[in-house]
XYZ file of C-alpha atoms in Angstrom:
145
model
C -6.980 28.459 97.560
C -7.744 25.174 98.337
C -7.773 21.975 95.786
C -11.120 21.277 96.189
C -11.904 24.537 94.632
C -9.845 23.589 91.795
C -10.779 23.034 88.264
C -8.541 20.216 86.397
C -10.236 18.216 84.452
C -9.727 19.660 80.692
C -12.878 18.010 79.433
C -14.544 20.109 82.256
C -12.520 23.321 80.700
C -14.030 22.936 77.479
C -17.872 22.103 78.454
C -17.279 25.932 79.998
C -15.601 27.647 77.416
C -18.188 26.263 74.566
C -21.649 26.033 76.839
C -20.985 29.062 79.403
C -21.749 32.500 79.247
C -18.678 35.242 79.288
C -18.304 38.972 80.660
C -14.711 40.507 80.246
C -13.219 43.888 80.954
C -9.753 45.505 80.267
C -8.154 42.835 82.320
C -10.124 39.559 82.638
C -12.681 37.258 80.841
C -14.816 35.148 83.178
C -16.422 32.413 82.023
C -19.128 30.739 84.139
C -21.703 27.986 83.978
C -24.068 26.187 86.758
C -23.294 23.038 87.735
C -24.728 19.880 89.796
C -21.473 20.058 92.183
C -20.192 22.836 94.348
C -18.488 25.206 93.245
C -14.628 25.008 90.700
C -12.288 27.625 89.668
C -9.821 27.450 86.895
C -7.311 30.002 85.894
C -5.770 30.391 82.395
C -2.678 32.786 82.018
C -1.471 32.554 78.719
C 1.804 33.352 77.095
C -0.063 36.291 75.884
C 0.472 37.661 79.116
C 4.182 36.976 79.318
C 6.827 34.929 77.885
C 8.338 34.390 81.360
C 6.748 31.495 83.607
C 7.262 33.725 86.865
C 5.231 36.857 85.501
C 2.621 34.332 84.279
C 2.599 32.618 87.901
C 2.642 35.619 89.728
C -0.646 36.712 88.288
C -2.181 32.938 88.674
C -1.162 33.179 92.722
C -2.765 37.002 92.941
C -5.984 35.777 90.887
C -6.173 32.832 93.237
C -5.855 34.751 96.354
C -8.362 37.573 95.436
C -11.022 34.463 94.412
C -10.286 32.487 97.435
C -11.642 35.774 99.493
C -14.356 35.945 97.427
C -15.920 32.127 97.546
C -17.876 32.789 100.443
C -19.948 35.623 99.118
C -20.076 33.794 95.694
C -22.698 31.542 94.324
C -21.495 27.843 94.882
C -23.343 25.760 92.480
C -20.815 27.508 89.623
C -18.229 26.692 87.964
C -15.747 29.424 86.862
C -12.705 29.843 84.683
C -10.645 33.266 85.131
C -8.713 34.414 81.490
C -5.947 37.154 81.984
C -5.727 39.399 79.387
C -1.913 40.808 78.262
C -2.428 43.799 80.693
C -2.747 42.245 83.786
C 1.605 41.647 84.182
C 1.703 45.104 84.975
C -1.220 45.062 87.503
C -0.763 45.120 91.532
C -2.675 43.017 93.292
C -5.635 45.627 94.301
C -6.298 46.441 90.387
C -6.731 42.357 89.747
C -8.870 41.761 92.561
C -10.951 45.184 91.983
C -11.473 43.844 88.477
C -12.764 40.287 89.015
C -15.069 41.895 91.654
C -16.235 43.848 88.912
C -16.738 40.674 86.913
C -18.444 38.891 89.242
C -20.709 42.188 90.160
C -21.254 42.321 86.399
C -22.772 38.593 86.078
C -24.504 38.818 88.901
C -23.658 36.024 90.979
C -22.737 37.270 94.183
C -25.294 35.906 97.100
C -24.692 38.229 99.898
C -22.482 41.283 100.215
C -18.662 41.574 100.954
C -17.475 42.444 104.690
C -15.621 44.550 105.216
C -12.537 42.648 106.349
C -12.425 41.279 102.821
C -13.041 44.856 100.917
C -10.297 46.187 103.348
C -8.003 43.091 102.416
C -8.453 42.930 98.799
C -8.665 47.117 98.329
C -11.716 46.996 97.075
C -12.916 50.529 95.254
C -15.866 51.773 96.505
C -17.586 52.837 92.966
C -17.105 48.984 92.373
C -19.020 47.898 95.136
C -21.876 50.417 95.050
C -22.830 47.864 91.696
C -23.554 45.474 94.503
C -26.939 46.195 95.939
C -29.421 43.913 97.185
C -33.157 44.424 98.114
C -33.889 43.921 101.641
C -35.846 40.564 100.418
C -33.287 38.864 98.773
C -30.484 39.280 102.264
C -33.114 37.840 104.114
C -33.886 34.207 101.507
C -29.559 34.306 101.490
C -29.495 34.244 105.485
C -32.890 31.426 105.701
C -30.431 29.172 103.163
């Protein structure tokens, strides 16, 4: 992902976790709020998930990469912060990705919907993305933007 996607600032960290809303499943919590700017992610991998820095990176680098295929499709006028839960060090790649799809699915803040390049890239389930419909109306005020 690139660093202008990048959320740093710690005062910025904490205006999301007390003023944004949350949705969470078995493996993630995503916490989101509008913003003025375009769009910043933030990842938090605790030592919840594991005492060892490499696990703990590992799932950072796999969150990163299934968001960064994702910010196109993605409301940009967001910020985000992704929370791993304790279960996601013994997750593949596919299972992390499938879940913040669901996430993002969940809060409703996907614009248009996911080609298929990216669903084949990221394994995407298909029950997941049958959550993802749009009217006819709304792809059309996406594509005048």
């Amino acid at each position: 992902m690139q660093k202008r996607y990048r959320l740093k600032s710690g005062r910025v960290f904490n205006y999301l976790h007390k003023k944004g809303e949350s949705n969470a499943n078995k493996l993630l919590v995503l916490v989101y709020a509008p913003s003025k700017y375009s769009l910043k992610v933030g990842f938090i991998v605790s030592k919840k998930v594991s005492n060892r820095a490499v696990a703990r990176n590992k799932v950072r680098r796999r969150l990163r990469e299934a968001f960064r295929a994702l910010i196109p499709y993605i409301d940009n006028k967001v910020n985000y912060i992704v929370i791993a839960r304790d279960a996601c060090e013994s997750c593949d790649f596919s299972q992390l990705a499938n879940s913040l799809t669901h996430l993002l699915i969940k809060c409703g803040l996907f614009v248009k919907n996911i080609d298929n390049d990216v669903v084949c890239k990221l394994n995407l389930k298909q029950n997941i993305l049958d959550k993802m419909k749009f009217e006819e109306k709304d792809l059309k005020d996406t594509e005048d933007k």
